[in-house]
Coordinates of C-alpha atoms in Angstrom, one line a residue:
Chain A
N7 CA 0.0 0.0 0.0
A8 CA 1.9 3.0 -1.3
G9 CA -0.1 5.7 0.4
V10 CA -1.0 9.0 -1.2
M11 CA 1.6 9.8 -3.9
Q12 CA 2.3 13.3 -4.9
N13 CA 4.7 14.5 -7.6
P14 CA 6.7 16.3 -8.1
R15 CA 8.1 16.8 -4.6
H16 CA 9.6 20.2 -5.6
L17 CA 8.5 22.4 -8.5
V18 CA 10.1 25.7 -9.6
R19 CA 8.3 27.9 -12.0
R20 CA 8.9 31.3 -13.4
R21 CA 6.2 33.9 -13.1
G22 CA 3.6 33.5 -15.8
Q23 CA 4.2 29.8 -16.3
E24 CA 1.8 26.9 -15.6
A25 CA 2.2 24.5 -12.6
R26 CA 0.7 21.0 -12.7
L27 CA 0.6 19.1 -9.4
R28 CA -0.3 15.4 -9.4
C29 CA -1.9 13.3 -6.7
S30 CA -2.6 9.5 -6.8
P31 CA -4.8 8.6 -3.8
M32 CA -4.4 5.5 -1.7
K33 CA -5.7 2.3 -3.2
G34 CA -9.4 2.0 -2.5
H35 CA -9.8 5.8 -1.8
S36 CA -12.2 7.6 -4.1
H37 CA -12.2 11.0 -2.4
V38 CA -9.4 13.5 -2.9
Y39 CA -8.8 16.8 -1.2
W40 CA -6.3 19.6 -1.9
Y41 CA -4.9 21.9 0.7
R42 CA -2.4 24.7 0.6
Q43 CA 0.1 25.6 3.3
L44 CA 1.7 29.0 3.1
P45 CA 5.0 29.5 5.1
E46 CA 4.5 29.5 8.9
E47 CA 0.8 28.8 8.5
G48 CA -1.6 25.9 8.8
L49 CA -3.2 24.1 5.9
K50 CA -6.1 25.7 4.1
F51 CA -8.7 23.8 2.3
M52 CA -8.9 24.3 -1.5
V53 CA -11.1 21.7 -3.2
Y54 CA -12.7 18.3 -2.7
L55 CA -13.2 15.9 -5.6
Q56 CA -14.6 12.5 -6.3
K57 CA -14.0 10.7 -9.5
E58 CA -15.0 13.0 -12.4
N59 CA -16.8 15.4 -10.0
I60 CA -15.9 18.5 -8.1
I61 CA -17.9 18.3 -4.8
D62 CA -16.7 21.4 -3.0
E63 CA -14.4 24.1 -4.5
S64 CA -15.2 26.8 -2.0
G65 CA -11.5 27.2 -1.0
M66 CA -10.2 27.6 -4.6
P67 CA -9.2 31.1 -5.8
K68 CA -11.6 32.2 -8.5
E69 CA -9.0 32.6 -11.2
R70 CA -6.0 30.7 -12.5
F71 CA -6.7 27.6 -10.3
S72 CA -8.4 24.4 -11.4
A73 CA -8.6 20.8 -10.3
E74 CA -9.7 17.6 -11.8
F75 CA -10.0 13.9 -10.8
P76 CA -10.5 11.9 -14.0
K77 CA -12.0 8.5 -14.2
E78 CA -8.5 7.1 -14.9
G79 CA -5.3 8.6 -13.6
P80 CA -4.3 11.0 -10.8
S81 CA -5.9 14.1 -9.6
I82 CA -4.4 17.2 -11.0
L83 CA -4.2 20.7 -9.5
R84 CA -3.4 23.2 -12.2
I85 CA -2.2 26.8 -11.6
Q86 CA -2.1 29.0 -14.6
Q87 CA 0.1 32.1 -14.9
V88 CA 1.7 31.6 -11.5
V89 CA 2.7 34.5 -9.4
R90 CA 5.1 34.8 -6.4
G91 CA 2.2 34.5 -4.0
D92 CA 1.4 31.0 -5.2
S93 CA 4.6 29.8 -3.6
A94 CA 3.5 27.3 -1.0
A95 CA 3.3 23.6 -0.1
Y96 CA 0.4 21.9 -1.7
F97 CA -0.9 18.8 0.0
C98 CA -3.2 16.2 -1.3
A99 CA -5.2 13.9 1.0
S100 CA -7.5 11.0 0.3
S101 CA -10.2 9.0 2.1
P102 CA -12.3 6.0 1.3
A103 CA -15.6 8.0 1.9
G104 CA -16.3 11.2 3.7
G105 CA -13.2 11.3 5.8
D106 CA -14.9 10.4 9.1
Y107 CA -11.7 8.6 10.2
G108 CA -9.4 11.3 9.0
Y109 CA -7.6 11.7 5.8
T110 CA -4.3 10.2 4.6
F111 CA -2.0 12.9 3.4
G112 CA 0.7 12.9 0.8
S113 CA 4.1 14.4 1.4
G114 CA 3.2 17.6 -0.5
T115 CA 4.6 19.5 -3.5
R116 CA 6.6 22.6 -2.7
L117 CA 6.0 25.1 -5.4
T118 CA 8.5 28.0 -5.7
V119 CA 7.7 30.8 -8.1
V120 CA 10.8 32.8 -9.2
Chain B
A11 CA -17.7 29.5 9.8
Q12 CA -15.6 27.2 11.9
T13 CA -12.3 28.4 13.4
V14 CA -9.6 26.6 15.2
T15 CA -7.1 28.4 17.5
Q16 CA -3.8 27.1 18.8
S17 CA -2.5 29.7 21.2
Q18 CA 1.0 28.3 21.7
P19 CA 3.2 28.9 18.6
E20 CA 6.0 27.0 20.3
M21 CA 6.4 24.5 23.2
S22 CA 9.3 22.6 24.6
V23 CA 9.5 19.5 26.8
Q24 CA 12.3 17.4 28.3
E25 CA 12.6 13.9 27.0
A26 CA 10.4 11.5 29.1
E27 CA 8.3 14.3 30.5
T28 CA 4.7 15.2 29.7
V29 CA 3.5 18.1 27.6
T30 CA 0.1 19.4 26.8
L31 CA -0.8 21.3 23.6
S32 CA -3.8 23.5 23.6
C33 CA -6.6 23.9 21.0
T34 CA -9.9 25.7 21.0
Y35 CA -12.5 25.9 18.3
D36 CA -15.6 27.7 17.4
T37 CA -18.6 26.1 15.8
S38 CA -22.4 26.1 15.8
E39 CA -22.6 22.4 15.0
S40 CA -23.4 19.8 17.6
D41 CA -21.8 16.9 15.8
Y42 CA -18.3 16.9 14.4
Y43 CA -14.8 15.4 14.5
L44 CA -11.6 16.7 15.9
F45 CA -8.1 15.6 15.0
W46 CA -4.5 16.2 15.9
Y47 CA -2.0 15.9 13.1
K48 CA 1.8 15.8 13.4
Q49 CA 4.1 17.3 10.7
P50 CA 7.7 16.5 11.2
P51 CA 10.5 18.1 9.1
S52 CA 9.8 15.7 6.3
R53 CA 6.5 17.6 5.9
Q54 CA 4.4 14.5 5.9
M55 CA 1.1 15.1 7.7
I56 CA 0.5 12.2 10.1
L57 CA -2.8 11.6 12.0
V58 CA -2.1 11.3 15.7
I59 CA -5.5 11.0 17.3
R60 CA -9.2 11.5 16.5
Q61 CA -12.2 12.4 18.6
E62 CA -15.9 12.2 17.8
A63 CA -17.9 15.0 19.4
Y64 CA -20.8 12.8 20.5
K65 CA -18.5 10.5 22.5
Q66 CA -17.8 11.8 26.0
Q67 CA -14.8 9.5 26.5
N68 CA -11.5 11.1 25.7
A69 CA -9.6 9.3 22.9
T70 CA -6.3 7.7 23.7
E71 CA -3.6 6.3 21.4
N72 CA -0.6 4.9 23.3
R73 CA 1.3 7.9 24.7
F74 CA -1.1 10.4 23.2
S75 CA -4.4 11.3 24.8
V76 CA -6.8 14.2 24.6
N77 CA -8.8 16.3 27.0
F78 CA -12.0 17.0 25.1
Q79 CA -14.3 19.6 26.8
K80 CA -17.2 20.1 24.5
A81 CA -19.0 22.8 26.4
A82 CA -15.8 24.9 26.5
K83 CA -14.9 23.9 22.9
S84 CA -11.5 22.8 24.0
F85 CA -9.4 19.9 22.6
S86 CA -6.0 19.6 24.1
L87 CA -3.4 17.0 23.3
K88 CA -1.3 15.4 26.0
I89 CA 1.9 13.6 25.1
S90 CA 3.3 11.4 27.9
D91 CA 6.9 10.1 28.1
S92 CA 8.0 12.4 25.4
Q93 CA 10.5 11.1 22.9
L94 CA 12.9 12.8 20.5
G95 CA 10.8 11.6 17.6
D96 CA 7.8 13.5 18.9
A97 CA 9.5 16.8 17.8
A98 CA 7.3 18.2 15.1
M99 CA 4.7 20.8 14.3
Y100 CA 1.3 19.7 15.7
F101 CA -1.9 20.8 14.1
C102 CA -5.4 20.7 15.6
A103 CA -8.1 20.2 13.0
Y104 CA -11.9 20.3 12.9
R105 CA -14.3 18.6 10.6
G106 CA -18.0 19.1 10.7
R107 CA -20.7 16.7 9.6
G108 CA -23.0 19.2 7.9
E109 CA -23.5 19.5 4.2
T110 CA -21.3 22.5 3.8
S111 CA -18.7 21.8 6.5
G112 CA -18.4 18.0 6.2
S113 CA -16.0 17.9 3.3
R114 CA -13.1 19.7 4.7
L115 CA -10.7 20.0 7.6
T116 CA -10.2 23.4 9.2
F117 CA -6.7 23.6 10.7
G118 CA -5.2 25.7 13.5
E119 CA -2.0 27.6 12.9
G120 CA 0.1 24.9 14.6
T121 CA 2.3 24.4 17.6
Q122 CA 6.0 23.7 17.1
L123 CA 7.1 21.1 19.7
T124 CA 10.8 20.8 20.6
V125 CA 11.9 17.8 22.7
N126 CA 15.1 18.4 24.6
P127 CA 17.4 15.4 25.4

C-alpha cells in the first residue's frame, strides 16, 4: 500500500508559467482533497473531488486555479500564470468515503515561483 | 464559519516528560470530529488522534491522549513520556458533519514542539 503519492516533490516555475501538481490517492480511496500551506501557517482547504466530479471548491481562488480527478489517472491541481504569492506547499489527501476517520495525506509538493 | 485556534506557537519539553498542547475551536454544529496531526520536518502530515464529538470518553492512542471539553470547545493533546521523535509541528483540526462543512478539515496555525534530550 503505497499511500498517497504526490509529484513532483519540488517544482520551480517562473512567473507566468503553468504549474501542474499530481496526486494519486491511496488504493481504494475515491475522495481527494487539496490543501495549501503558506509559510508559517496551517493548511487551508482548497477543493474536494470524487471521480469526475468537483464536490466542493469553496476554497479555490476564483481565477487561475483548477482541479480535476478523472476516471483514470491521478488528480491534477493546475495553476495557470503563476505569481510569487502562489509559492507554498500543496498537499493532497484521500479518504475512502467522507473522511470520518481522518484523511491520509501525501508528502506535498513545494512550489516555488521565481 | 468554523475556526480553530492554537494559542501556543512553540512549546518545549524534556525527554520522558509530559507536555500538553492547547486547542480551542468555534462552531455552531453539535456533531463533528476533531483531529490532531503531526508534521515532522519531512513535511508528511501524520494523523495522531481522532475524537468524535458525541463521544464523551476522551480518545487515547498509546502515549497520546486528549482532553475534550465540548462545552468549553477545547481539545488539548497530552503527550506522555515524550520522545525525541515527537518533535514536530502539531496541528489541531476540525471537521463538521454538515452539508457545507463536512467535506473539509479546518486547521489551526500549529504548535512547534521541541523535545530536549
